[in-house]
């Protein structure tokens, strides 16, 4: 496995090995990114709702922000 | 306990008989589904005979699926399910009564129609009785498993299609052993193992499904 | 020892806390009328009492036995009339009622109990009519007739007077009075006033408010 | 189960697990990196399948995780149904998509691995067929949990399905194996090679550990998102009811 090209060739199976690894990477990274994005979005909306609730009725309930 | 059990079975049978359409529709679907295959696969008797058992079983599965959605739905919508859950008999027993009523209105007609369709598909004669036996042992399990799906989709937005998606994977063991019982009978092999397993699947589903369906119903009534 | 009690009940439906810290007591012959705005949990409380819904906190007891321990016996003690009429259009009124009479109270004397029930609500003339021809008021009377079709000490009626005309409401009031006189008890959620001497009223608004305050506190935490 | 538990408990869970997330991320990347390096560079090729055996390092862990996630869904379903623990349903619902991705990966890499050997993209091999049925169970779970207006009702219904499904998995496996031996195609090369050479074992284990850590990593993130979404719904609902 000295030269890069023979490594990439994967003994002729390149067309199967790399798509397998590639697909795995794409899907795993994909679901991770989607999860993180929903998390950030939900936290942002919760903070917005909390701030809105605070502004609307500062007297009602203890005023403390989201950690 | 048994009196209320038979009371519910009798009521459901009377409802089905008054509505009339139900079992007829199911059998008609079963017949049509099977009759379609020769048009798709070609009328050549050899091929048809070879796939006859599989085609009949798959069509029986889909026909049972057709009528499962309404198993609890009408009672859920008109408030009877609430009262059944509030009756002095455990809900699991009443679910079993509903399943038996469902089997009598769909499973049984399928079993009666099956040999006729076996002739249409040129199935070998000595497969007939085994087909009836396997269906008789398999369709109750299908009704039991289907009852779980019917209970879980109560109150959901997309009832029918969702039900088949939930339940079909669970039908696969019954399908595999039902077809293999008929095929090995035709091939002259022993069929005891398949029938024992079909019986085992039924005995396994008998306690599990009413429990799961009752739990699903209780949640839908919350 | 009061017969039917609920202590410090909290009801959660889906993700919403409906009410918190609600208690009630009801004795033989008692009538409890639940009042409060929409969404304050009247129906939820009735479903809790019936056992269709389990309290997130607190317990409902019948003679200090928690009703959750033996739901079937509790079911045998009560009749629940919800928003739906539970009537099969293909069956006649008598067939509908006899089914529920036998399911709840067994076969003994079911026929004449059903006849009594129909007479009680003045719909004997409908006995052989398939239920699909009934008007809203008639189906409601048929559904209410179920509570007479087999004996049960506890009646849980959720807005029984909807779709009932004045005469039917009067009939219902007199039937409830007889039921209480015979030692029975009833819990009714209603918007139209129901007369019944010695009736207690339970206003759910403070308990619903308690739920909101609690939710404010923890949601923001 | 005290009322307070319904809200405070998720917060306590989140405050405990949030700091874990970066550590879990680091460990996942570490073990996956090591596994990939060993698998692609150090481990020998298979004398029969040549380099294509390396697909094993993504196929086998994905297949394990497919079953692992479904098992954890069944456990959280049982905990949710029996002890009414609010977080159990959240865990189950958060696991399902990750499990479905692993199952799909197992199917895809399985077919990519099988192509050079069997000459077709799909063979009704017992393991691949069981994996396909498991994939349908996942899709059914996710469809059911999203089929209700009230997410909690969906989670509860899906929990029952996960339990019933989980009990049926061995039966399905048994019947598919029987069905497969009944219609046995002539020669089927074993999926994971004749025998695992020790130097192949290490990358396999590292990848499996990496996948498990990845699952836990994404699970905590998804649960955090779901609990927050629950709070948002509660706030909005309270606004409706005033």
XYZ file of C-alpha atoms in Angstrom:
752
model
C 0.000 0.000 0.000
C 2.804 2.389 -0.709
C 1.456 4.513 -3.525
C -1.662 6.570 -2.984
C -3.271 5.434 -6.236
C -2.997 1.718 -5.427
C -4.468 2.452 -2.016
C -7.349 4.308 -3.567
C -7.854 1.485 -6.037
C -8.653 -0.909 -3.138
C -7.580 -3.936 -5.166
C -10.190 -3.191 -7.778
C -13.015 -2.878 -5.250
C -12.798 0.886 -5.007
C -16.292 1.188 -6.460
C -17.680 -0.668 -3.440
C -15.407 0.209 -0.530
C -15.410 3.988 -0.895
C -19.163 4.365 -1.454
C -19.750 2.271 1.666
C -17.498 4.447 3.810
C -18.700 7.602 2.079
C -22.371 6.804 2.568
C -21.780 5.924 6.214
C -19.978 9.215 6.775
C -22.613 11.263 4.959
C -25.566 9.733 6.804
C -23.988 9.792 10.268
C -22.732 13.357 9.894
C -26.107 14.253 8.390
C -28.159 13.024 11.325
C -25.706 14.670 13.730
C -25.993 18.038 11.982
C -29.784 17.824 11.816
C -29.974 16.992 15.520
C -27.689 19.839 16.530
C -29.565 22.262 14.304
C -32.944 21.328 15.837
C -31.418 21.671 19.286
C -30.136 25.182 18.570
C -33.436 26.191 16.960
C -35.485 24.902 19.914
C -33.292 26.664 22.447
C -33.574 29.899 20.499
C -37.379 29.672 20.362
C -37.575 28.830 24.062
C -35.408 31.806 24.947
C -37.532 34.026 22.705
C -40.738 32.778 24.357
C -39.282 33.255 27.807
C -38.088 36.767 27.076
C -41.430 37.583 25.519
C -43.220 36.220 28.601
C -40.932 38.282 30.810
C -41.470 41.486 28.812
C -45.220 40.932 28.654
C -45.691 40.444 32.401
C -42.512 41.054 34.388
C -44.480 40.771 37.643
C -45.830 37.342 36.874
C -43.634 34.497 38.067
C -39.925 34.723 38.899
C -37.909 36.335 36.113
C -34.932 34.185 35.226
C -33.513 33.467 31.844
C -32.826 30.134 30.248
C -29.391 28.688 31.146
C -67.322 -13.086 32.583
C -68.002 -15.545 29.788
C -71.556 -14.256 29.430
C -70.380 -10.713 28.739
C -67.722 -12.137 26.402
C -70.323 -13.934 24.290
C -72.620 -10.912 24.598
C -70.043 -8.719 22.873
C -69.293 -11.363 20.238
C -73.018 -11.708 19.493
C -73.447 -7.935 19.304
C -70.546 -7.558 16.889
C -71.829 -10.401 14.747
C -75.275 -8.801 14.693
C -73.725 -5.470 13.730
C -71.719 -7.130 10.954
C -74.744 -9.040 9.767
C -76.902 -5.891 9.801
C -74.251 -3.934 7.939
C -73.833 -7.006 5.756
C -71.158 -5.598 3.557
C -68.104 -6.289 5.645
C -67.311 -9.960 5.105
C -68.583 -9.860 1.541
C -66.199 -6.993 0.753
C -63.284 -8.824 2.306
C -63.938 -12.014 0.337
C -64.402 -10.043 -2.861
C -61.047 -8.320 -2.350
C -59.468 -11.702 -1.654
C -60.853 -13.176 -4.871
C -59.942 -10.165 -6.995
C -56.401 -9.998 -5.589
C -55.822 -13.655 -6.457
C -57.488 -13.464 -9.876
C -55.178 -10.584 -10.836
C -52.072 -12.779 -10.669
C -52.650 -14.862 -13.790
C -52.961 -11.584 -15.740
C -49.677 -10.440 -14.301
C -47.695 -13.666 -14.256
C -49.290 -15.302 -17.294
C -51.819 -18.160 -17.416
C -49.188 -20.912 -17.800
C -50.394 -23.598 -15.292
C -46.913 -24.660 -14.240
C -45.971 -21.217 -12.928
C -49.367 -20.656 -11.323
C -49.252 -23.984 -9.527
C -45.814 -23.182 -8.210
C -46.775 -19.784 -6.754
C -50.386 -20.704 -5.813
C -49.830 -21.123 -2.070
C -47.815 -17.902 -1.809
C -50.345 -15.876 -3.791
C -53.302 -17.138 -1.756
C -51.557 -16.475 1.560
C -50.418 -12.972 0.603
C -53.935 -12.142 -0.621
C -55.401 -13.528 2.637
C -52.987 -11.329 4.604
C -53.971 -8.193 2.680
C -57.693 -8.999 2.947
C -57.432 -9.392 6.712
C -55.546 -6.096 6.816
C -58.352 -4.398 4.893
C -60.981 -4.923 7.566
C -58.777 -4.426 10.631
C -58.829 -0.661 10.645
C -62.503 -0.537 11.597
C -62.122 -3.129 14.357
C -62.201 -0.496 17.130
C -62.678 2.668 15.094
C -66.500 2.729 14.961
C -66.723 2.013 18.695
C -64.036 4.638 19.380
C -65.867 7.312 17.423
C -69.358 6.720 18.826
C -68.198 6.438 22.447
C -68.916 2.701 22.888
C -65.215 1.933 23.392
C -65.208 4.213 26.455
C -68.142 2.311 27.926
C -66.570 -1.043 27.097
C -63.456 0.079 28.957
C -65.757 0.999 31.864
C -67.569 -2.330 31.939
C -67.074 -4.650 34.932
C -65.106 -7.071 32.710
C -61.400 -6.663 32.011
C -60.783 -4.896 28.722
C -58.443 -7.662 27.535
C -61.350 -10.137 27.506
C -63.502 -7.728 25.521
C -60.678 -7.189 23.040
C -60.501 -10.958 22.579
C -64.263 -10.978 21.951
C -63.825 -8.286 19.289
C -60.997 -10.303 17.679
C -63.109 -13.459 17.560
C -66.011 -11.506 16.044
C -63.554 -10.075 13.495
C -62.192 -13.528 12.693
C -65.691 -14.938 12.226
C -66.578 -12.146 9.814
C -63.274 -12.119 7.845
C -60.997 -15.087 8.648
C -63.677 -17.713 8.205
C -64.991 -16.442 4.842
C -61.408 -16.380 3.567
C -60.915 -20.010 4.560
C -64.139 -20.960 2.778
C -63.139 -19.089 -0.382
C -59.507 -20.291 -0.420
C -59.988 -23.771 -2.012
C -62.002 -22.204 -4.841
C -59.094 -19.870 -5.578
C -56.634 -22.757 -5.270
C -58.479 -24.355 -8.187
C -58.202 -21.116 -10.173
C -54.447 -21.149 -9.632
C -54.206 -24.781 -10.631
C -52.846 -25.757 -7.187
C -52.176 -29.447 -6.724
C -55.188 -31.239 -5.163
C -53.478 -32.652 -2.085
C -52.556 -29.117 -1.059
C -56.222 -28.133 -0.508
C -56.828 -29.548 2.957
C -53.458 -28.400 4.187
C -54.217 -24.906 2.867
C -57.505 -24.854 4.782
C -55.815 -26.184 7.905
C -52.944 -23.694 7.718
C -55.319 -20.775 7.090
C -57.542 -21.937 9.960
C -54.515 -21.859 12.251
C -52.922 -18.724 10.773
C -55.813 -16.273 10.304
C -56.649 -16.070 14.045
C -53.041 -15.020 14.668
C -53.408 -12.393 11.948
C -56.573 -11.052 13.586
C -54.841 -10.975 16.992
C -51.759 -9.129 15.715
C -53.982 -6.851 13.638
C -56.005 -5.929 16.720
C -52.839 -4.479 18.265
C -52.312 -2.276 15.224
C -55.982 -1.292 15.137
C -55.794 -0.208 18.788
C -52.564 1.737 18.345
C -53.816 3.866 15.455
C -56.961 5.048 17.287
C -57.050 8.804 17.191
C -54.196 9.051 14.714
C -54.348 11.136 11.584
C -53.540 8.493 8.959
C -55.281 5.328 10.093
C -55.452 2.726 7.324
C -52.073 2.930 5.633
C -50.313 3.359 8.960
C -51.944 0.173 10.236
C -50.536 -1.936 7.402
C -47.074 -0.439 7.883
C -47.133 -1.328 11.574
C -48.514 -4.816 11.257
C -47.158 -6.365 8.052
C -43.668 -7.041 9.476
C -45.336 -8.964 12.306
C -47.360 -11.019 9.787
C -44.232 -12.363 8.064
C -43.654 -15.422 10.299
C -47.270 -16.563 9.813
C -46.876 -16.078 6.041
C -43.614 -18.014 5.866
C -44.864 -21.039 7.781
C -48.330 -20.974 6.231
C -46.962 -21.111 2.702
C -44.260 -23.622 3.557
C -46.897 -25.938 5.090
C -48.832 -25.999 1.816
C -45.742 -26.240 -0.415
C -44.226 -29.123 1.507
C -47.611 -30.923 1.547
C -47.686 -30.602 -2.247
C -44.069 -31.719 -2.430
C -44.927 -34.744 -0.301
C -42.776 -33.707 2.666
C -43.799 -33.738 6.322
C -45.907 -30.784 7.425
C -45.980 -31.419 11.182
C -43.234 -28.894 11.924
C -44.987 -26.053 10.097
C -48.311 -26.733 11.814
C -46.628 -26.952 15.209
C -44.973 -23.583 14.609
C -48.202 -22.012 13.327
C -49.878 -23.319 16.477
C -47.011 -21.911 18.545
C -47.400 -18.489 16.905
C -51.110 -18.547 17.722
C -50.558 -19.565 21.351
C -47.897 -16.866 21.594
C -50.144 -14.152 20.149
C -53.182 -15.158 22.234
C -52.043 -13.552 25.516
C -49.703 -10.891 24.080
C -52.053 -9.182 21.631
C -55.112 -8.590 23.853
C -52.799 -7.146 26.500
C -51.074 -4.811 24.019
C -54.343 -3.850 22.314
C -56.034 -3.113 25.642
C -53.075 -0.938 26.653
C -53.412 0.890 23.330
C -57.135 1.397 23.833
C -56.681 2.707 27.376
C -54.216 5.256 26.030
C -56.550 6.308 23.274
C -59.256 6.987 25.836
C -57.079 9.207 28.006
C -66.158 7.820 56.566
C -67.257 9.474 53.347
C -67.918 7.020 50.566
C -66.217 8.597 47.582
C -63.218 10.896 48.009
C -60.489 12.416 45.913
C -57.393 13.867 47.600
C -54.898 16.385 46.190
C -55.591 15.369 42.592
C -53.407 16.575 39.762
C -54.584 15.909 36.226
C -52.291 16.012 33.203
C -53.739 15.553 29.741
C -51.172 15.189 27.009
C -48.624 17.844 27.940
C -50.939 20.262 29.692
C -51.515 20.281 33.435
C -55.275 20.734 33.681
C -55.640 21.165 37.439
C -53.636 20.661 40.636
C -54.361 20.033 44.277
C -58.061 19.309 43.789
C -59.932 17.368 46.471
C -63.559 16.383 46.760
C -65.834 14.372 49.024
C -69.167 12.785 48.203
C -71.420 10.729 50.428
C -74.450 8.517 49.802
C -77.337 10.680 48.608
C -74.954 13.498 47.648
C -74.951 15.556 44.441
C -71.816 17.362 43.317
C -72.162 19.927 40.524
C -68.926 20.856 38.768
C -68.764 24.385 37.430
C -66.010 26.405 35.810
C -65.036 27.858 32.420
C -64.278 25.687 29.416
C -60.936 23.928 29.683
C -60.892 24.100 33.486
C -61.028 20.280 33.593
C -64.638 19.386 34.399
C -64.676 16.547 31.893
C -61.182 15.509 32.938
C -62.258 15.268 36.578
C -65.245 13.107 35.611
C -62.958 10.843 33.555
C -60.598 10.639 36.544
C -63.497 9.603 38.775
C -64.562 6.979 36.232
C -61.019 5.642 35.902
C -60.609 6.405 32.191
C -57.819 8.789 33.150
C -55.241 8.210 35.883
C -54.242 11.138 38.111
C -50.616 12.279 37.797
C -50.726 12.855 41.559
C -53.136 12.097 44.386
C -55.740 9.322 44.551
C -59.434 8.659 44.294
C -60.828 6.326 46.933
C -64.076 4.467 47.435
C -64.346 3.639 51.146
C -60.558 4.184 51.447
C -59.789 1.632 48.754
C -57.953 3.246 45.857
C -60.105 2.841 42.769
C -57.035 2.013 40.683
C -56.414 -1.161 42.690
C -59.525 -2.893 41.364
C -60.860 -1.029 38.336
C -63.384 -3.691 37.380
C -65.252 -3.450 40.696
C -65.147 0.323 40.497
C -66.586 0.109 36.981
C -69.408 -2.016 38.336
C -70.342 0.808 40.735
C -70.664 3.607 38.239
C -72.370 4.830 35.132
C -70.496 7.342 32.993
C -72.303 9.438 30.396
C -69.833 11.332 28.231
C -70.244 13.662 25.278
C -70.841 10.778 22.848
C -74.105 8.796 22.965
C -72.619 5.318 22.323
C -75.557 4.254 20.193
C -75.331 1.950 17.172
C -77.522 3.300 14.344
C -78.237 -0.193 12.926
C -79.619 -1.487 16.252
C -82.991 -0.501 17.659
C -83.208 1.580 20.838
C -84.115 -1.490 22.904
C -81.272 -3.559 21.454
C -78.818 -0.748 22.211
C -80.044 -0.413 25.783
C -80.312 -4.133 26.445
C -76.702 -4.600 25.338
C -75.458 -2.055 27.853
C -77.865 -3.293 30.530
C -76.552 -6.849 30.213
C -72.940 -5.732 29.826
C -73.126 -3.683 33.018
C -75.719 -5.407 35.136
C -75.965 -8.970 33.860
C -78.913 -10.747 32.223
C -81.191 -10.989 35.229
C -84.305 -8.935 34.577
C -82.585 -6.955 31.839
C -85.725 -6.657 29.748
C -87.910 -5.008 32.324
C -85.044 -2.840 33.554
C -84.707 -1.535 30.017
C -88.463 -0.990 29.793
C -88.319 0.947 33.075
C -85.452 3.056 31.796
C -87.279 3.929 28.588
C -90.381 4.858 30.571
C -88.257 6.933 32.956
C -87.069 9.152 30.098
C -90.383 9.041 28.245
C -89.105 7.331 25.127
C -90.985 4.019 25.394
C -92.562 4.806 22.050
C -89.127 4.652 20.435
C -88.260 1.198 21.727
C -88.346 -0.607 18.357
C -87.120 2.246 16.214
C -83.658 1.755 14.649
C -81.378 4.306 16.280
C -80.437 5.964 13.006
C -83.870 7.675 12.904
C -83.430 9.319 16.319
C -83.047 13.075 16.714
C -80.187 14.482 18.822
C -82.489 14.900 21.814
C -83.890 11.402 21.487
C -80.418 9.810 21.227
C -79.348 11.817 24.264
C -82.361 10.493 26.197
C -81.554 6.958 25.031
C -77.972 7.391 26.180
C -79.128 8.770 29.532
C -81.658 5.942 29.866
C -78.684 3.640 30.149
C -78.077 4.838 33.745
C -81.492 3.471 34.731
C -81.058 0.236 32.829
C -78.853 -1.314 35.515
C -78.263 -0.340 39.155
C -75.122 1.635 40.015
C -74.626 3.874 43.070
C -72.366 6.437 41.383
C -73.524 8.472 38.367
C -70.954 10.552 36.467
C -72.784 12.759 33.970
C -70.815 15.044 31.648
C -73.108 17.861 30.518
C -76.178 15.587 30.435
C -78.530 18.417 29.552
C -77.048 19.142 26.121
C -79.688 18.701 23.374
C -82.390 18.070 26.016
C -85.620 20.067 26.027
C -87.066 21.530 29.235
C -89.327 18.553 29.812
C -86.407 16.115 29.507
C -84.291 18.207 31.893
C -87.148 18.066 34.412
C -87.355 14.299 33.970
C -83.600 14.027 34.523
C -83.786 16.164 37.667
C -86.542 14.013 39.159
C -84.675 10.810 38.269
C -81.530 12.132 39.966
C -83.598 13.078 43.008
C -85.034 9.544 43.202
C -81.557 8.095 42.748
C -80.216 10.203 45.623
C -83.202 9.356 47.788
C -82.409 5.686 47.253
C -78.885 6.300 48.577
C -77.198 6.843 45.218
C -74.885 9.759 44.374
C -74.145 11.795 41.286
C -71.480 14.113 39.953
C -72.623 16.370 37.142
C -70.695 18.831 35.043
C -73.072 21.331 33.514
C -73.452 24.838 32.169
C -77.232 25.009 32.556
C -78.187 25.060 36.239
C -79.540 21.767 37.574
C -81.777 22.062 40.622
C -81.236 19.552 43.407
C -81.649 20.361 47.078
C -78.527 19.980 49.177
C -76.326 19.902 46.094
C -72.681 20.945 46.603
C -70.948 22.934 43.926
C -67.264 22.494 43.129
C -65.729 25.347 41.173
C -62.628 24.126 39.345
C -61.231 27.586 38.458
C -58.817 27.901 41.429
C -57.381 24.441 40.792
C -56.927 25.151 37.086
C -55.206 28.419 38.021
C -52.930 26.529 40.411
C -51.890 24.344 37.479
C -50.989 27.391 35.371
C -48.951 28.954 38.175
C -47.093 25.718 38.595
C -46.432 25.481 34.887
C -45.145 29.068 34.775
C -42.654 28.299 37.496
C -41.235 25.081 36.124
C -41.431 25.807 32.396
C -39.225 28.819 32.774
C -36.793 26.954 35.018
C -44.633 9.770 40.830
C -44.647 13.282 42.163
C -45.953 15.954 39.900
C -42.776 18.013 40.225
C -40.927 15.162 38.642
C -42.607 15.795 35.358
C -40.822 19.074 34.787
C -37.868 19.156 37.148
C -36.727 15.677 36.282
C -35.940 16.412 32.630
C -34.067 19.513 33.726
C -32.048 17.516 36.239
C -31.264 14.986 33.454
C -30.207 17.786 31.108
C -27.997 19.561 33.618
C -26.280 16.202 34.248
C -25.789 15.217 30.622
C -25.105 18.535 28.902
C -21.484 18.705 30.079
C -21.004 15.125 28.837
C -21.685 16.028 25.238
C -18.248 17.416 24.289
C -16.517 14.480 25.998
C -18.694 11.982 24.189
C -18.000 13.765 20.929
C -14.274 13.618 21.490
C -14.304 9.938 22.405
C -16.461 9.088 19.397
C -14.151 10.833 16.957
C -11.114 9.290 18.633
C -12.346 5.701 18.419
C -13.782 6.125 14.912
C -10.529 7.702 13.747
C -8.461 4.876 15.211
C -10.849 2.252 13.858
C -10.777 3.739 10.370
C -7.024 4.065 10.374
C -6.488 0.445 11.463
C -9.257 -0.843 9.240
C -8.155 0.915 6.088
C -4.391 0.904 6.462
C -3.146 -1.709 8.898
C -5.562 -4.636 8.693
C -4.763 -7.219 5.989
C -6.992 -7.855 2.990
C -8.981 -11.055 2.930
C -7.366 -13.805 0.787
C -10.765 -14.576 -0.733
C -12.615 -11.258 -0.885
C -9.534 -9.031 -1.246
C -9.905 -5.400 -0.193
C -13.695 -5.473 -0.267
C -13.660 -7.098 3.157
C -12.905 -3.612 4.567
C -16.574 -2.795 4.067
C -17.037 -5.051 7.086
C -15.725 -2.233 9.322
C -18.771 -0.109 8.523
C -21.274 -2.882 7.825
C -20.940 -5.005 10.966
C -20.973 -2.120 13.490
C -24.013 -0.637 11.717
C -25.809 -3.986 11.934
C -24.952 -4.270 15.625
C -26.135 -0.713 16.276
C -29.379 -1.353 14.376
C -30.225 -4.079 16.880
C -28.731 -2.146 19.819
C -30.923 0.901 19.132
C -34.067 -1.188 18.749
C -33.293 -2.923 22.031
C -32.777 0.427 23.768
C -36.076 1.617 22.269
C -37.825 -1.454 23.697
C -36.224 -0.920 27.118
C -37.179 2.761 27.216
C -40.681 1.739 26.074
C -40.947 -0.713 28.964
C -39.660 1.866 31.467
C -42.027 4.477 30.062
C -45.060 2.182 30.199
C -44.388 0.500 33.535
C -42.886 3.304 35.638
C -44.433 6.151 33.620
C -41.029 7.838 33.491
C -41.422 10.922 31.250
C -37.862 10.745 29.915
C -38.195 7.138 28.762
C -40.543 8.098 25.931
C -38.270 11.003 25.023
C -35.319 8.580 24.824
C -37.282 6.131 22.686
C -38.412 8.792 20.272
C -34.926 10.264 20.049
C -33.349 6.853 19.363
C -35.635 5.794 16.513
C -34.205 7.933 13.680
C -30.638 7.093 14.675
C -31.496 3.394 14.719
C -33.195 3.719 11.350
C -30.063 5.347 9.900
C -27.894 2.530 11.250
C -30.282 -0.079 9.797
C -30.300 1.640 6.419
C -26.496 1.814 6.513
C -26.312 -1.880 7.358
C -28.535 -2.643 4.357
C -26.676 -0.328 1.984
C -23.176 -1.431 2.969
C -24.367 -5.062 3.005
C -25.554 -4.776 -0.553
C -22.382 -2.907 -1.609
C -20.337 -5.653 -0.010
C -22.417 -8.403 -1.593
C -22.311 -6.996 -5.124
C -18.749 -8.083 -6.004
C -19.344 -11.530 -4.481
C -22.894 -12.338 -5.586
C -23.022 -10.185 -8.682
C -26.338 -8.561 -7.685
C -27.138 -5.609 -5.478
C -29.635 -7.527 -3.344
C -29.665 -11.134 -2.223
C -32.415 -12.494 0.050
C -29.794 -13.576 2.535
C -31.239 -14.357 5.955
C -29.387 -11.555 7.748
C -30.065 -8.892 5.129
C -33.748 -9.883 5.018
C -34.082 -9.662 8.796
C -32.350 -6.289 8.653
C -34.879 -5.158 6.019
C -37.793 -6.190 8.263
C -36.154 -4.386 11.190
C -35.984 -1.306 8.969
C -39.769 -1.544 8.446
C -40.248 -1.832 12.202
C -38.284 1.405 12.630
C -40.297 3.174 9.935
C -43.508 1.940 11.565
C -42.358 3.238 14.958
C -41.497 6.672 13.603
C -44.667 6.915 11.526
C -46.823 5.979 14.518
C -45.080 8.358 16.910
C -45.681 11.269 14.526
C -49.247 10.289 13.602
C -50.864 12.043 16.535
C -51.498 15.701 17.248
C -50.387 15.184 20.818
C -46.720 14.066 20.728
C -46.991 12.352 24.088
C -49.854 10.178 22.825
C -47.685 9.265 19.839
C -44.740 8.362 22.039
C -46.919 6.118 24.219
C -48.508 4.320 21.248
C -45.103 3.867 19.608
C -43.742 2.484 22.880
C -46.318 -0.328 22.810
C -45.408 -1.019 19.194
C -41.705 -1.119 20.100
C -42.424 -3.660 22.824
C -44.622 -5.864 20.633
C -42.091 -5.519 17.808
C -39.152 -6.340 20.048
C -40.832 -9.514 21.306
C -41.423 -10.532 17.684
C -37.850 -9.894 16.473
C -36.497 -13.348 17.496
C -39.547 -14.981 15.915
C -39.009 -13.060 12.694
C -35.297 -13.943 12.769
C -36.115 -17.627 13.295
C -38.720 -17.746 10.544
C -36.517 -15.850 8.059
C -33.614 -18.233 8.765
C -35.964 -21.196 8.213
C -37.315 -19.599 5.052
C -33.776 -18.918 3.876
C -32.561 -22.483 4.422
C -35.724 -23.707 2.645
C -34.868 -21.741 -0.480
C -31.087 -22.041 -0.010
C -29.234 -20.554 -3.011
C -26.304 -22.722 -4.021
C -23.282 -20.983 -2.508
C -23.442 -18.101 -0.075
C -20.122 -16.665 1.079
C -20.384 -15.879 4.785
C -20.885 -12.178 5.293
C -18.092 -11.630 7.775
C -15.403 -13.807 6.138
C -14.264 -17.333 7.071
C -12.522 -16.300 10.329
C -11.729 -12.937 11.878
C -7.999 -12.385 11.833
C -6.962 -10.750 15.165
C -5.627 -7.682 13.394
C -9.082 -7.340 11.829
C -10.764 -7.640 15.208
C -9.291 -4.466 16.662
C -10.589 -2.062 14.025
C -13.958 -3.809 14.176
C -14.189 -3.334 17.944
C -13.003 0.261 17.741
C -15.591 1.036 15.073
C -18.303 -0.641 17.138
C -17.316 1.388 20.207
C -17.178 4.515 18.062
C -20.678 3.859 16.694
C -22.073 3.248 20.178
C -20.536 6.469 21.511
C -21.835 8.284 18.442
C -25.331 6.987 19.235
C -25.115 8.177 22.860
C -23.732 11.513 21.698
C -26.562 12.158 19.245
C -29.102 10.684 21.688
C -28.382 13.286 24.361
C -28.539 16.078 21.802
C -31.853 14.807 20.420
C -33.338 14.322 23.902
C -32.306 17.844 24.877
C -33.977 19.167 21.720
C -37.139 17.155 22.393
C -37.455 18.272 26.032
C -36.981 21.880 24.945
C -39.624 21.404 22.257
C -41.920 20.049 24.983
C -41.418 23.202 27.035
C -42.139 25.361 24.002
C -45.388 23.467 23.389
C -46.328 23.822 27.058
C -45.677 27.583 26.971
C -47.686 28.005 23.791
C -50.513 25.823 25.076
C -50.693 27.766 28.291
C -51.016 30.931 26.244
C -54.037 29.332 24.528
C -55.662 28.434 27.810
C -54.654 31.744 29.451
